[in-house]
Each structure stands twice: as structure tokens, then as C-alpha cells.
């Protein structure tokens, strides 16, 4: 779950504190109900912008039971636009809030998620930052299923504000699209490996997911998946493949593995979000 303590679609204001608390309450309640362990990735600047007192209260709830916190950098800047030194600084400053909370909970802070999955667009940056992360005790948090939730949420929040009845339609289309993406990435994994390794779904701590998380988790259950921790998922041999794929983009790990193993896949077969949602509220 990326962008803790709250993935806002606009600049964070004081009124967002109430929204953020409610979003995280609903999210964690559903995750507990479905016994789904989750790692939440923290943007430290958003902690400071929301207000450290409220944000820490939210984050502390993410260190209880089967929930953990990870580093999502200080300000979620694009690694492609940063020097190696700047990216390393983002990693270090990103530790300010979540590391003490994890240690207070008796847990080891161990996962780092690159913003936009940009892991280094040059071989030098890719290798040096990877070595830096290892030096600081991190493992890179992968993700294998993308459902473009941020695209849907960018339309969903304005719909709710405008009391647009299309919000109900959007929620249904979001779940339908998520189901299609789960199936697509399952097939992609089987094409690459001949079996389906544990999957890691990338989601964001936003309003749409708070309103649909129970139904989203039920999708996995209907498809006979079981929920495991990020640590257990990444213990599968597929995740031990050395990451040497250099790209300025942020593809899911299935595409990276395909490139590493020389397996030709057709990414154009991946479903796209509905056009009306992508263009909602945008003027020609």
C-alpha cells in the first residue's frame, strides 16, 4: 500500500486529517477482516504536511499485528530526475518517521519501494542505489499486479465532491478492471515461469480503495488466492532473479523477469482503464 499516510489528489490541507483518518480506518478494518497482511509505504514529507501528530497516529496503526511500514522516500520524487546523491538523501530522510515506529513495535524496517518503480535509468545509478539500499539493510519491494487505481481515484474524488452519480459506476468498473488485471498478470507469470509465483498487488492509500477494499480482497478470495506477507511472497525463487534490468520506466516485475529471462511477451494485450474514466473532468 503506497503513499501513506494518505494519497491525496491535491495539496494536503488541514481538512484532510479527518479524511485521512477515516480512509485508513476503513482500509485497516477490511484488511483485518480478510486476514490480509500488508506493508504500507510512507512518504515522510506527506507525514509532515498532514501534521506529524495525526500522521503518526495513523502510521502507528500500520505497525500492529500483520501490518508493517516501509520507506517510499522523503518526497516521492522521480528517481530519473535525481542524481545518485539526491536519491540517497531521499532514502535517508524517508526514514525519519517510520523507522522509529517500526522499532517501537519490535519490528525490523526492511522494505523500500521506488516511487513509480523507477529503479534507475542508467546502469551506474541502478547499481549504486541498489548497493546503497543493501548497505542500509533494505530489500526492494516488488509489485507484480497493477490496476491503475490512481487513475480511477483521480476521477472518483471529484465525482464524490460533485455528487456525481457516476461514482457508483466507476466503483463497479474499477473492480471489473482489477479482476481483469489479476487474470492478466497471472497469465503473464505462467508464460514466464510455467507456474504462478506469489503475486504482489500495488495499491495506494486513497479514497477509492478505502471504499472498495473489501470487494477487492473478495476478488482474490473468489479466485482462490490466499493472502501472505510481502516477506513470504518474495521468498519465492522468482524473486531471487538478479535485478539487472535497466529502464527509465516502471514496469511490473513480470515484464522485468520476462526481459531478464529472454521471454518475449506482448504488453499490448494488457487491459487499459476505460476511456471515460481516464478523461473524466478533462477538457479537450
XYZ file of N, CA and C in Angstrom:
852
model
N 0.856 -1.180 0.000
C 0.000 0.000 0.000
C 0.895 1.233 0.000
N 0.905 1.952 -1.115
C 1.804 3.095 -1.258
C 1.159 4.395 -0.770
N 2.024 5.364 -0.528
C 1.668 6.759 -0.275
C 0.977 6.997 1.062
N 1.372 6.244 2.081
C 0.907 6.582 3.424
C 1.549 7.898 3.858
N 0.874 8.719 4.689
C -0.332 8.367 5.430
C -1.648 8.577 4.671
N -1.590 9.113 3.420
C -2.834 9.396 2.712
C -2.486 9.900 1.324
N -3.028 9.230 0.307
C -2.761 9.615 -1.078
C -3.820 10.611 -1.542
N -3.542 11.890 -1.351
C -4.477 12.943 -1.740
C -4.347 13.232 -3.227
N -5.447 13.711 -3.844
C -5.385 14.068 -5.265
C -5.020 15.534 -5.442
N -4.825 16.250 -4.341
C -4.454 17.667 -4.413
C -3.552 17.984 -3.230
N -3.163 19.237 -3.113
C -2.333 19.648 -1.985
C -3.057 19.344 -0.669
N -2.318 18.800 0.280
C -2.918 18.409 1.553
C -3.286 19.647 2.366
N -4.502 19.647 2.912
C -4.964 20.743 3.762
C -5.352 20.178 5.126
N -5.649 21.081 6.051
C -5.993 20.644 7.402
C -7.248 19.777 7.416
N -8.171 20.025 6.491
C -9.400 19.231 6.442
C -9.122 17.787 6.045
N -7.945 17.541 5.453
C -7.603 16.193 5.031
C -7.294 15.275 6.211
N -7.048 15.825 7.375
C -6.737 14.989 8.531
C -7.899 14.051 8.831
N -9.103 14.588 8.838
C -10.290 13.771 9.106
C -10.463 12.715 8.024
N -10.279 13.131 6.772
C -10.399 12.209 5.646
C -9.348 11.109 5.740
N -8.124 11.497 6.019
C -7.035 10.529 6.110
C -7.286 9.501 7.205
N -7.753 9.953 8.343
C -8.036 9.027 9.442
C -9.136 8.046 9.063
N -10.167 8.534 8.394
C -11.285 7.673 8.010
C -10.864 6.674 6.937
N -10.080 7.129 5.965
C -9.598 6.237 4.908
C -8.777 5.101 5.513
N -7.870 5.417 6.389
C -7.024 4.388 6.979
C -7.798 3.483 7.925
N -8.791 4.036 8.616
C -9.626 3.198 9.488
C -10.366 2.146 8.674
N -10.980 2.583 7.569
C -11.722 1.654 6.716
C -10.783 0.633 6.076
N -9.629 1.104 5.646
C -8.680 0.231 4.983
C -8.214 -0.881 5.929
N -7.762 -0.495 7.110
C -7.225 -1.464 8.057
C -8.307 -2.408 8.565
N -9.518 -1.906 8.732
C -10.623 -2.751 9.190
C -10.889 -3.873 8.193
N -10.940 -3.531 6.911
C -11.199 -4.539 5.878
C -10.038 -5.523 5.768
N -8.817 -5.016 5.844
C -7.650 -5.887 5.753
C -7.620 -6.882 6.913
N -7.967 -6.410 8.104
C -8.027 -7.327 9.254
C -9.114 -8.367 9.044
N -10.261 -7.934 8.561
C -11.393 -8.842 8.359
C -11.026 -9.969 7.400
N -10.242 -9.641 6.378
C -9.861 -10.642 5.378
C -8.508 -11.303 5.701
N -7.944 -10.975 6.862
C -6.678 -11.559 7.306
C -5.584 -11.371 6.250
N -5.500 -10.159 5.746
C -4.534 -9.829 4.691
C -3.375 -9.010 5.265
N -2.176 -9.581 5.343
C -1.016 -8.812 5.798
C -0.582 -7.833 4.714
N -0.250 -6.624 5.115
C 0.085 -5.579 4.144
C 1.262 -4.754 4.657
N 2.110 -4.324 3.719
C 3.166 -3.368 4.043
C 2.773 -2.017 3.461
N 2.720 -1.001 4.302
C 2.371 0.350 3.870
C 3.629 1.186 3.710
N 3.769 1.844 2.558
C 4.989 2.604 2.259
C 4.770 4.103 2.467
N 5.638 4.673 3.287
C 5.448 6.021 3.825
C 6.239 7.064 3.048
N 5.561 8.168 2.717
C 6.220 9.359 2.176
C 6.368 10.333 3.339
N 7.586 10.556 3.791
C 7.808 11.341 5.003
C 7.320 12.783 4.863
N 7.481 13.384 3.700
C 7.026 14.763 3.531
C 5.513 14.862 3.720
N 4.780 13.844 3.291
C 3.332 13.841 3.481
C 2.973 13.702 4.956
N 3.814 13.012 5.700
C 3.632 12.934 7.153
C 3.718 14.335 7.744
N 4.739 15.087 7.320
C 4.944 16.437 7.832
C 3.840 17.381 7.368
N 3.406 17.237 6.118
C 2.361 18.121 5.582
C 1.005 17.872 6.240
N 0.697 16.607 6.493
C -0.591 16.283 7.113
C -0.614 16.724 8.569
N 0.559 16.741 9.167
C 0.673 17.065 10.593
C 1.201 15.847 11.311
N 2.413 15.939 11.863
C 3.047 14.759 12.465
C 2.198 14.055 13.520
N 1.467 14.806 14.319
C 0.680 14.173 15.387
C -0.371 13.240 14.808
N -1.153 13.755 13.858
C -2.197 12.941 13.234
C -1.605 11.828 12.394
N -0.554 12.156 11.655
C 0.050 11.168 10.762
C 0.659 10.008 11.544
N 1.344 10.321 12.630
C 1.970 9.259 13.435
C 0.907 8.369 14.063
N -0.208 8.980 14.449
C -1.315 8.183 14.979
C -1.800 7.178 13.928
N -1.912 7.643 12.692
C -2.315 6.759 11.588
C -1.268 5.676 11.363
N -0.017 6.084 11.282
C 1.049 5.129 10.973
C 1.245 4.098 12.071
N 1.034 4.499 13.302
C 1.191 3.541 14.403
C 0.229 2.370 14.245
N -0.974 2.642 13.711
C -1.929 1.563 13.481
C -1.445 0.590 12.407
N -0.539 1.080 11.540
C 0.014 0.239 10.480
C 1.202 -0.592 10.968
N 1.544 -0.513 12.225
C 2.650 -1.330 12.749
C 2.120 -2.438 13.654
N 0.812 -2.561 13.727
C 0.220 -3.544 14.641
C -0.147 -4.831 13.903
N -0.024 -5.926 14.603
C -0.432 -7.206 14.033
C 0.354 -7.562 12.779
N -0.374 -7.839 11.710
C 0.239 -8.324 10.471
C 0.567 -7.186 9.500
N 0.555 -5.965 10.004
C 0.857 -4.810 9.152
C 2.257 -4.277 9.452
N 2.911 -3.796 8.389
C 4.256 -3.235 8.524
C 4.354 -1.938 7.731
N 5.432 -1.201 7.976
C 5.709 0.018 7.237
C 7.025 -0.099 6.486
N 7.096 0.599 5.343
C 8.323 0.637 4.563
C 8.610 2.054 4.100
N 9.746 2.229 3.460
C 10.248 3.539 3.021
C 9.829 3.788 1.571
N 9.164 4.908 1.338
C 8.764 5.305 -0.027
C 9.413 6.641 -0.393
N 10.555 6.919 0.205
C 11.358 8.143 0.076
C 10.754 9.309 0.856
N 11.511 10.384 0.888
C 11.068 11.568 1.625
C 9.945 12.301 0.903
N 10.091 12.521 -0.404
C 9.112 13.375 -1.087
C 8.570 12.801 -2.393
N 8.825 11.511 -2.629
C 8.244 10.824 -3.792
C 8.659 11.469 -5.114
N 9.896 11.886 -5.213
C 10.378 12.439 -6.470
C 10.775 11.321 -7.428
N 10.728 11.647 -8.707
C 11.084 10.696 -9.753
C 12.587 10.455 -9.730
N 12.995 9.215 -9.503
C 14.419 8.884 -9.442
C 15.137 9.218 -10.740
N 14.412 9.204 -11.860
C 15.031 9.537 -13.145
C 15.524 10.985 -13.188
N 14.929 11.828 -12.347
C 15.266 13.249 -12.343
C 16.252 13.614 -11.233
N 16.703 12.629 -10.478
C 17.591 12.886 -9.356
C 18.987 12.327 -9.625
N 19.975 12.965 -9.034
C 21.325 12.396 -9.052
C 21.368 11.244 -8.054
N 22.426 10.467 -8.092
C 22.575 9.367 -7.145
C 22.598 9.905 -5.715
N 23.329 10.987 -5.491
C 23.418 11.567 -4.147
C 22.060 12.069 -3.675
N 21.288 12.681 -4.579
C 19.965 13.187 -4.211
C 19.015 12.042 -3.869
N 19.106 10.962 -4.627
C 18.238 9.820 -4.359
C 18.599 9.159 -3.029
N 19.884 9.065 -2.755
C 20.312 8.515 -1.472
C 19.821 9.379 -0.317
N 19.840 10.699 -0.509
C 19.329 11.614 0.513
C 17.832 11.412 0.722
N 17.091 11.191 -0.364
C 15.650 10.924 -0.267
C 15.387 9.658 0.555
N 16.225 8.660 0.376
C 16.078 7.405 1.112
C 16.333 7.624 2.603
N 17.418 8.322 2.923
C 17.770 8.556 4.325
C 16.705 9.400 5.023
N 16.288 10.489 4.387
C 15.280 11.365 5.006
C 13.924 10.685 5.088
N 13.705 9.695 4.234
C 12.460 8.949 4.277
C 12.325 8.056 5.495
N 13.412 7.875 6.219
C 13.417 7.003 7.389
C 12.955 7.707 8.672
N 12.839 9.015 8.614
C 12.638 9.820 9.831
C 11.469 9.358 10.682
N 10.328 9.132 10.040
C 9.128 8.816 10.808
C 8.854 7.335 10.988
N 8.970 6.565 9.917
C 8.504 5.181 10.009
C 9.465 4.255 10.746
N 10.772 4.516 10.669
C 11.734 3.626 11.318
C 11.535 3.583 12.833
N 11.440 4.736 13.536
C 11.201 4.672 14.979
C 9.898 3.948 15.332
N 8.859 4.130 14.517
C 7.579 3.467 14.798
C 7.696 1.956 14.648
N 8.408 1.507 13.632
C 8.605 0.072 13.460
C 9.416 -0.508 14.619
N 10.446 0.203 15.028
C 11.278 -0.294 16.126
C 10.500 -0.311 17.436
N 9.646 0.692 17.647
C 8.808 0.710 18.841
C 7.873 -0.494 18.872
N 7.471 -0.948 17.687
C 6.576 -2.102 17.592
C 7.348 -3.422 17.617
N 8.686 -3.333 17.769
C 9.504 -4.544 17.813
C 9.689 -5.183 16.458
N 9.615 -4.369 15.406
C 9.725 -4.890 14.045
C 10.931 -4.289 13.335
N 11.421 -5.026 12.347
C 12.578 -4.589 11.581
C 12.140 -3.843 10.329
N 12.563 -2.585 10.141
C 12.269 -1.875 8.889
C 13.148 -2.456 7.780
N 12.524 -3.041 6.755
C 13.371 -3.728 5.772
C 13.002 -3.514 4.310
N 11.856 -2.895 4.019
C 11.467 -2.781 2.616
C 11.478 -1.332 2.130
N 11.931 -1.185 0.896
C 11.948 0.117 0.227
C 11.227 -0.007 -1.106
N 10.348 0.945 -1.370
C 9.646 0.976 -2.665
C 10.070 2.231 -3.429
N 10.542 2.028 -4.666
C 10.874 3.158 -5.524
C 9.592 3.856 -5.979
N 9.521 5.180 -5.879
C 8.382 5.893 -6.472
C 8.264 5.582 -7.957
N 7.056 5.241 -8.386
C 6.771 4.927 -9.791
C 7.572 3.726 -10.292
N 8.161 2.978 -9.358
C 9.001 1.826 -9.707
C 10.183 2.203 -10.591
N 10.633 3.442 -10.488
C 11.797 3.881 -11.257
C 13.049 3.500 -10.472
N 13.676 2.413 -10.896
C 14.778 1.813 -10.136
C 16.159 2.250 -10.612
N 16.209 3.214 -11.517
C 17.483 3.704 -12.036
C 17.548 3.540 -13.528
N 17.597 4.680 -14.247
C 17.529 4.653 -15.708
C 18.887 4.440 -16.367
N 19.939 4.448 -15.561
C 21.280 4.146 -16.083
C 21.867 3.009 -15.258
N 22.806 2.313 -15.850
C 23.419 1.190 -15.131
C 24.123 1.670 -13.870
N 24.806 2.816 -13.960
C 25.519 3.331 -12.793
C 24.562 3.657 -11.648
N 23.491 4.384 -11.952
C 22.534 4.751 -10.895
C 21.873 3.497 -10.331
N 21.454 2.613 -11.206
C 20.781 1.385 -10.789
C 21.657 0.597 -9.818
N 22.923 0.406 -10.161
C 23.805 -0.416 -9.338
C 24.207 0.279 -8.047
N 24.511 1.579 -8.128
C 24.954 2.301 -6.931
C 23.829 2.438 -5.907
N 22.618 2.729 -6.372
C 21.493 2.864 -5.444
C 21.114 1.505 -4.866
N 21.176 0.466 -5.675
C 20.902 -0.884 -5.168
C 21.886 -1.248 -4.063
N 23.163 -0.927 -4.263
C 24.181 -1.203 -3.252
C 23.945 -0.374 -1.999
N 23.517 0.871 -2.181
C 23.236 1.765 -1.050
C 22.078 1.215 -0.216
N 21.040 0.735 -0.887
C 19.890 0.161 -0.182
C 20.310 -1.067 0.625
N 21.114 -1.917 0.015
C 21.595 -3.106 0.718
C 22.416 -2.713 1.942
N 23.236 -1.699 1.780
C 24.076 -1.206 2.880
C 23.225 -0.736 4.057
N 22.069 -0.163 3.776
C 21.196 0.346 4.837
C 20.193 -0.704 5.309
N 20.340 -1.929 4.818
C 19.512 -3.018 5.317
C 18.173 -3.176 4.640
N 18.027 -2.586 3.439
C 16.750 -2.664 2.737
C 16.708 -3.783 1.703
N 15.503 -4.251 1.453
C 15.196 -5.065 0.291
C 14.218 -4.254 -0.562
N 14.363 -4.347 -1.878
C 13.444 -3.619 -2.758
C 12.099 -4.324 -2.750
N 11.048 -3.568 -2.502
C 9.684 -4.097 -2.537
C 9.215 -4.152 -3.987
N 8.891 -5.337 -4.425
C 8.438 -5.535 -5.795
C 6.932 -5.321 -5.887
N 6.413 -5.370 -7.100
C 4.967 -5.447 -7.309
C 4.734 -6.102 -8.665
N 3.759 -6.987 -8.709
C 3.521 -7.772 -9.919
C 2.148 -7.546 -10.531
N 1.247 -6.911 -9.793
C -0.089 -6.617 -10.319
C -0.372 -5.133 -10.164
N -0.719 -4.498 -11.268
C -1.060 -3.073 -11.286
C -2.496 -2.938 -11.766
N -3.311 -2.173 -11.054
C -4.687 -1.959 -11.522
C -5.005 -0.481 -11.747
N -3.952 0.329 -11.890
C -4.111 1.764 -12.202
C -5.107 2.437 -11.267
N -5.079 2.067 -10.000
C -6.046 2.628 -9.058
C -5.972 4.149 -8.971
N -4.777 4.717 -9.166
C -4.619 6.172 -9.086
C -5.371 6.879 -10.213
N -5.489 6.227 -11.367
C -6.252 6.798 -12.489
C -7.735 6.867 -12.132
N -8.244 5.787 -11.582
C -9.652 5.739 -11.177
C -9.913 6.725 -10.031
N -8.984 6.776 -9.068
C -9.173 7.658 -7.910
C -9.172 9.129 -8.308
N -8.363 9.480 -9.312
C -8.305 10.878 -9.768
C -9.650 11.342 -10.317
N -10.448 10.417 -10.822
C -11.794 10.754 -11.281
C -12.815 10.593 -10.152
N -12.575 9.631 -9.290
C -13.539 9.287 -8.244
C -13.717 10.401 -7.216
N -12.622 10.986 -6.771
C -12.707 12.020 -5.731
C -13.504 13.239 -6.213
N -13.242 13.769 -7.417
C -14.077 14.872 -7.913
C -15.546 14.469 -8.106
N -15.789 13.232 -8.487
C -17.178 12.760 -8.622
C -17.915 12.849 -7.287
N -17.257 12.383 -6.245
C -17.886 12.443 -4.920
C -18.137 13.887 -4.505
N -17.172 14.756 -4.773
C -17.324 16.167 -4.402
C -18.478 16.823 -5.146
N -18.716 16.372 -6.395
C -19.784 16.941 -7.226
C -21.098 16.188 -7.074
N -21.121 15.190 -6.190
C -22.307 14.345 -6.012
C -22.752 13.744 -7.341
N -21.764 13.349 -8.116
C -21.995 12.756 -9.429
C -22.352 11.284 -9.242
N -23.503 10.886 -9.750
C -23.952 9.500 -9.601
C -23.060 8.507 -10.352
N -22.167 9.020 -11.195
C -21.242 8.146 -11.922
C -20.264 7.445 -10.985
N -20.168 7.908 -9.746
C -19.222 7.308 -8.800
C -19.520 5.821 -8.587
N -20.799 5.481 -8.545
C -21.157 4.074 -8.366
C -20.718 3.246 -9.577
N -20.925 3.784 -10.755
C -20.478 3.108 -11.975
C -18.963 2.948 -11.984
N -18.260 3.988 -11.549
C -16.800 3.920 -11.511
C -16.337 2.801 -10.581
N -16.943 2.692 -9.402
C -16.532 1.639 -8.468
C -16.699 0.256 -9.090
N -17.803 0.055 -9.786
C -18.049 -1.233 -10.433
C -17.025 -1.498 -11.542
N -16.737 -0.460 -12.324
C -15.765 -0.630 -13.410
C -14.360 -0.831 -12.861
N -14.071 -0.204 -11.739
C -12.768 -0.382 -11.106
C -12.570 -1.840 -10.685
N -13.575 -2.415 -10.053
C -13.467 -3.802 -9.616
C -13.402 -4.754 -10.803
N -14.137 -4.442 -11.862
C -14.091 -5.268 -13.069
C -12.701 -5.210 -13.705
N -12.140 -3.999 -13.751
C -10.805 -3.833 -14.323
C -9.757 -4.531 -13.460
N -9.889 -4.402 -12.143
C -8.950 -5.065 -11.237
C -8.990 -6.575 -11.446
N -10.170 -7.126 -11.615
C -10.310 -8.562 -11.850
C -9.597 -8.974 -13.133
N -9.775 -8.169 -14.179
C -9.124 -8.458 -15.463
C -7.605 -8.382 -15.342
N -7.109 -7.431 -14.566
C -5.664 -7.281 -14.383
C -5.078 -8.446 -13.571
N -5.799 -8.892 -12.569
C -5.346 -10.055 -11.799
C -5.161 -11.256 -12.726
N -6.150 -11.471 -13.579
C -6.088 -12.600 -14.514
C -4.972 -12.415 -15.540
N -4.807 -11.176 -16.005
C -3.767 -10.913 -16.999
C -2.382 -11.223 -16.429
N -2.104 -10.720 -15.228
C -0.775 -10.913 -14.656
C -0.550 -12.357 -14.210
N -1.631 -13.063 -13.869
C -1.499 -14.496 -13.584
C -1.025 -15.224 -14.841
N -1.651 -14.884 -15.969
C -1.252 -15.488 -17.235
C 0.160 -15.120 -17.645
N 0.544 -13.866 -17.396
C 1.891 -13.408 -17.720
C 2.922 -14.197 -16.917
N 2.660 -14.395 -15.636
C 3.585 -15.147 -14.785
C 3.750 -16.582 -15.281
N 2.640 -17.201 -15.637
C 2.695 -18.587 -16.106
C 3.445 -18.685 -17.431
N 3.315 -17.649 -18.268
C 4.045 -17.649 -19.535
C 5.556 -17.591 -19.292
N 5.954 -16.846 -18.276
C 7.382 -16.655 -17.987
C 7.984 -17.859 -17.262
N 7.257 -18.363 -16.257
C 7.827 -19.381 -15.375
C 7.231 -20.778 -15.536
N 6.055 -20.860 -16.132
C 5.371 -22.147 -16.182
C 4.555 -22.418 -14.938
N 4.578 -21.484 -14.000
C 3.742 -21.551 -12.795
C 3.501 -20.122 -12.347
N 2.624 -19.937 -11.380
C 2.337 -18.586 -10.890
C 2.970 -18.374 -9.521
N 4.017 -17.560 -9.445
C 4.601 -17.234 -8.141
C 3.603 -16.405 -7.319
N 3.861 -16.236 -6.026
C 3.037 -15.325 -5.238
C 3.026 -13.939 -5.878
N 1.853 -13.334 -5.927
C 1.712 -12.023 -6.543
C 1.765 -10.924 -5.478
N 2.208 -9.742 -5.896
C 2.214 -8.566 -5.019
C 1.443 -7.471 -5.726
N 0.298 -7.096 -5.168
C -0.522 -6.068 -5.813
C -0.135 -4.686 -5.309
N 0.042 -3.764 -6.253
C 0.348 -2.375 -5.926
C -0.953 -1.602 -5.779
N -1.187 -1.061 -4.587
C -2.353 -0.214 -4.327
C -1.878 1.066 -3.648
N -2.775 2.047 -3.601
C -2.464 3.313 -2.938
C -3.480 3.591 -1.832
N -3.009 4.292 -0.829
C -3.822 4.585 0.359
C -4.762 5.750 0.042
N -5.759 5.471 -0.798
C -6.630 6.554 -1.271
C -8.104 6.282 -0.992
N -8.918 7.255 -1.352
C -10.349 7.185 -1.049
C -11.028 6.017 -1.768
N -10.702 5.822 -3.031
C -11.338 4.752 -3.797
C -11.065 3.390 -3.180
N -9.822 3.130 -2.844
C -9.501 1.837 -2.257
C -10.135 1.659 -0.884
N -10.235 2.733 -0.120
C -10.904 2.638 1.174
C -12.364 2.229 0.999
N -12.989 2.699 -0.089
C -14.405 2.408 -0.324
C -14.636 1.058 -1.001
N -13.582 0.438 -1.523
C -13.760 -0.803 -2.282
C -12.860 -1.950 -1.809
N -12.040 -1.718 -0.792
C -11.021 -2.698 -0.429
C -11.610 -4.060 -0.064
N -12.749 -4.068 0.611
C -13.368 -5.341 0.965
C -13.748 -6.146 -0.269
N -14.330 -5.465 -1.258
C -14.711 -6.133 -2.505
C -13.485 -6.545 -3.306
N -12.441 -5.728 -3.242
C -11.206 -6.040 -3.960
C -10.550 -7.300 -3.380
N -10.514 -7.389 -2.069
C -9.952 -8.574 -1.434
C -10.802 -9.805 -1.718
N -12.110 -9.607 -1.780
C -13.009 -10.725 -2.089
C -12.759 -11.270 -3.497
N -12.330 -10.396 -4.416
C -11.983 -10.856 -5.772
C -10.896 -11.926 -5.714
N -9.871 -11.661 -4.916
C -8.779 -12.625 -4.789
C -9.281 -13.934 -4.175
N -10.135 -13.803 -3.160
C -10.658 -14.997 -2.500
C -11.486 -15.839 -3.467
N -12.287 -15.185 -4.305
C -13.094 -15.915 -5.289
C -12.213 -16.617 -6.320
N -11.034 -16.067 -6.548
C -10.088 -16.682 -7.498
C -9.159 -17.677 -6.781
N -9.453 -17.957 -5.511
C -8.760 -18.977 -4.718
C -7.326 -18.599 -4.344
N -7.080 -17.300 -4.230
C -5.800 -16.846 -3.685
C -5.873 -16.847 -2.158
N -4.698 -16.952 -1.532
C -4.575 -16.776 -0.094
C -3.619 -15.612 0.157
N -3.859 -14.870 1.207
C -3.051 -13.691 1.489
C -1.825 -14.056 2.325
N -0.673 -13.555 1.896
C 0.581 -13.769 2.621
C 1.314 -12.440 2.732
N 2.314 -12.402 3.582
C 3.095 -11.178 3.769
C 3.996 -10.933 2.569
N 4.449 -9.694 2.433
C 5.394 -9.344 1.375
C 6.673 -10.165 1.523
N 7.102 -10.355 2.753
C 8.312 -11.129 3.014
C 8.169 -12.565 2.513
N 7.026 -13.168 2.774
C 6.804 -14.551 2.334
C 6.668 -14.624 0.816
N 5.978 -13.658 0.228
C 5.818 -13.655 -1.229
C 7.178 -13.601 -1.914
N 8.038 -12.718 -1.417
C 9.331 -12.521 -2.060
C 10.358 -13.595 -1.702
N 9.930 -14.580 -0.933
C 10.799 -15.722 -0.661
C 10.756 -16.734 -1.807
N 9.790 -16.584 -2.718
C 9.682 -17.481 -3.862
C 10.907 -17.332 -4.770
N 11.352 -18.434 -5.400
C 12.535 -18.364 -6.273
C 12.454 -17.303 -7.370
N 11.252 -16.983 -7.834
C 11.131 -15.970 -8.890
C 11.740 -14.643 -8.447
N 11.591 -14.337 -7.174
C 12.065 -13.049 -6.657
C 13.571 -13.041 -6.384
N 14.204 -14.200 -6.559
C 15.656 -14.269 -6.357
C 16.418 -13.992 -7.647
N 15.682 -13.807 -8.745
C 16.335 -13.473 -10.011
C 17.024 -12.121 -9.868
N 18.314 -12.036 -10.155
C 19.031 -10.751 -10.012
C 18.372 -9.653 -10.841
N 18.234 -8.487 -10.229
C 17.611 -7.352 -10.921
C 18.685 -6.567 -11.659
N 18.799 -6.832 -12.952
C 19.789 -6.116 -13.770
C 19.124 -5.374 -14.923
N 17.789 -5.311 -14.889
C 17.041 -4.692 -15.984
C 17.085 -3.169 -15.829
N 17.663 -2.495 -16.799
C 17.797 -1.040 -16.754
C 16.712 -0.409 -17.622
N 15.898 0.451 -17.019
C 14.828 1.107 -17.756
C 14.473 2.421 -17.081
N 14.018 3.386 -17.873
C 13.550 4.649 -17.289
C 12.081 4.571 -16.921
N 11.448 3.443 -17.275
C 10.029 3.260 -16.977
C 9.865 2.449 -15.689
N 8.638 2.188 -15.308
C 8.386 1.474 -14.058
C 7.504 0.260 -14.226
N 7.893 -0.694 -15.088
C 7.031 -1.855 -15.332
C 6.904 -2.768 -14.114
N 5.811 -3.517 -14.081
C 5.653 -4.557 -13.077
C 6.760 -5.596 -13.251
N 6.981 -6.369 -12.183
C 8.123 -7.281 -12.195
C 7.972 -8.405 -13.212
N 6.772 -8.757 -13.604
C 6.616 -9.780 -14.631
C 7.303 -9.385 -15.925
N 7.141 -8.133 -16.312
C 7.800 -7.642 -17.529
C 9.328 -7.629 -17.354
N 9.786 -7.291 -16.169
C 11.225 -7.281 -15.899
C 11.783 -8.705 -15.975
N 11.072 -9.635 -15.339
C 11.509 -11.027 -15.371
C 11.542 -11.568 -16.797
N 10.535 -11.199 -17.580
C 10.497 -11.651 -18.973
C 11.744 -11.173 -19.718
N 12.114 -9.911 -19.501
C 13.303 -9.361 -20.154
C 14.568 -10.068 -19.671
N 14.642 -10.311 -18.357
C 15.810 -10.980 -17.787
C 15.984 -12.393 -18.349
N 14.852 -13.080 -18.553
C 14.898 -14.483 -18.974
C 14.788 -14.649 -20.493
N 14.674 -13.523 -21.206
C 14.579 -13.598 -22.655
C 13.273 -14.165 -23.154
N 12.207 -13.979 -22.374
C 10.881 -14.455 -22.774
C 10.136 -13.310 -23.457
N 9.691 -13.522 -24.675
C 9.001 -12.478 -25.414
C 7.532 -12.433 -24.996
N 7.094 -11.273 -24.506
C 5.699 -11.091 -24.108
C 5.131 -9.880 -24.837
N 3.829 -9.872 -24.996
C 3.158 -8.785 -25.706
C 2.376 -7.930 -24.714
N 2.991 -6.834 -24.267
C 2.351 -5.960 -23.296
C 1.106 -5.275 -23.806
N 0.921 -5.263 -25.135
C -0.274 -4.638 -25.694
C -1.533 -5.428 -25.386
N -1.373 -6.641 -24.897
C -2.528 -7.460 -24.523
C -3.072 -7.082 -23.144
N -2.307 -6.283 -22.407
C -2.777 -5.881 -21.082
C -3.969 -4.934 -21.203
N -5.038 -5.169 -20.432
C -6.211 -4.280 -20.492
C -5.866 -2.853 -20.095
N -6.624 -1.907 -20.639
C -6.449 -0.493 -20.309
C -7.672 0.002 -19.537
N -7.509 0.999 -18.639
C -8.675 1.559 -17.940
C -9.658 2.161 -18.941
N -10.946 2.162 -18.617
C -11.950 2.736 -19.522
C -11.648 4.196 -19.860
N -11.840 4.546 -21.124
C -11.528 5.895 -21.606
C -12.318 6.968 -20.865
N -13.576 6.708 -20.556
C -14.402 7.751 -19.921
C -13.879 8.106 -18.537
N -13.219 7.147 -17.891
C -12.646 7.414 -16.562
C -11.328 8.171 -16.706
N -10.528 7.756 -17.667
C -9.239 8.421 -17.906
C -9.447 9.904 -18.213
N -10.504 10.215 -18.975
C -10.725 11.588 -19.438
C -11.769 12.344 -18.616
N -12.238 11.765 -17.541
C -13.278 12.431 -16.732
C -12.766 13.784 -16.213
N -13.545 14.811 -16.428
C -13.218 16.143 -15.911
C -12.172 16.878 -16.706
N -11.662 16.252 -17.753
C -10.643 16.917 -18.563
C -11.299 17.544 -19.796
N -10.878 18.760 -20.112
C -11.438 19.457 -21.266
C -10.544 19.247 -22.478
N -11.152 19.082 -23.656
C -10.354 18.873 -24.877
C -9.491 20.087 -25.208
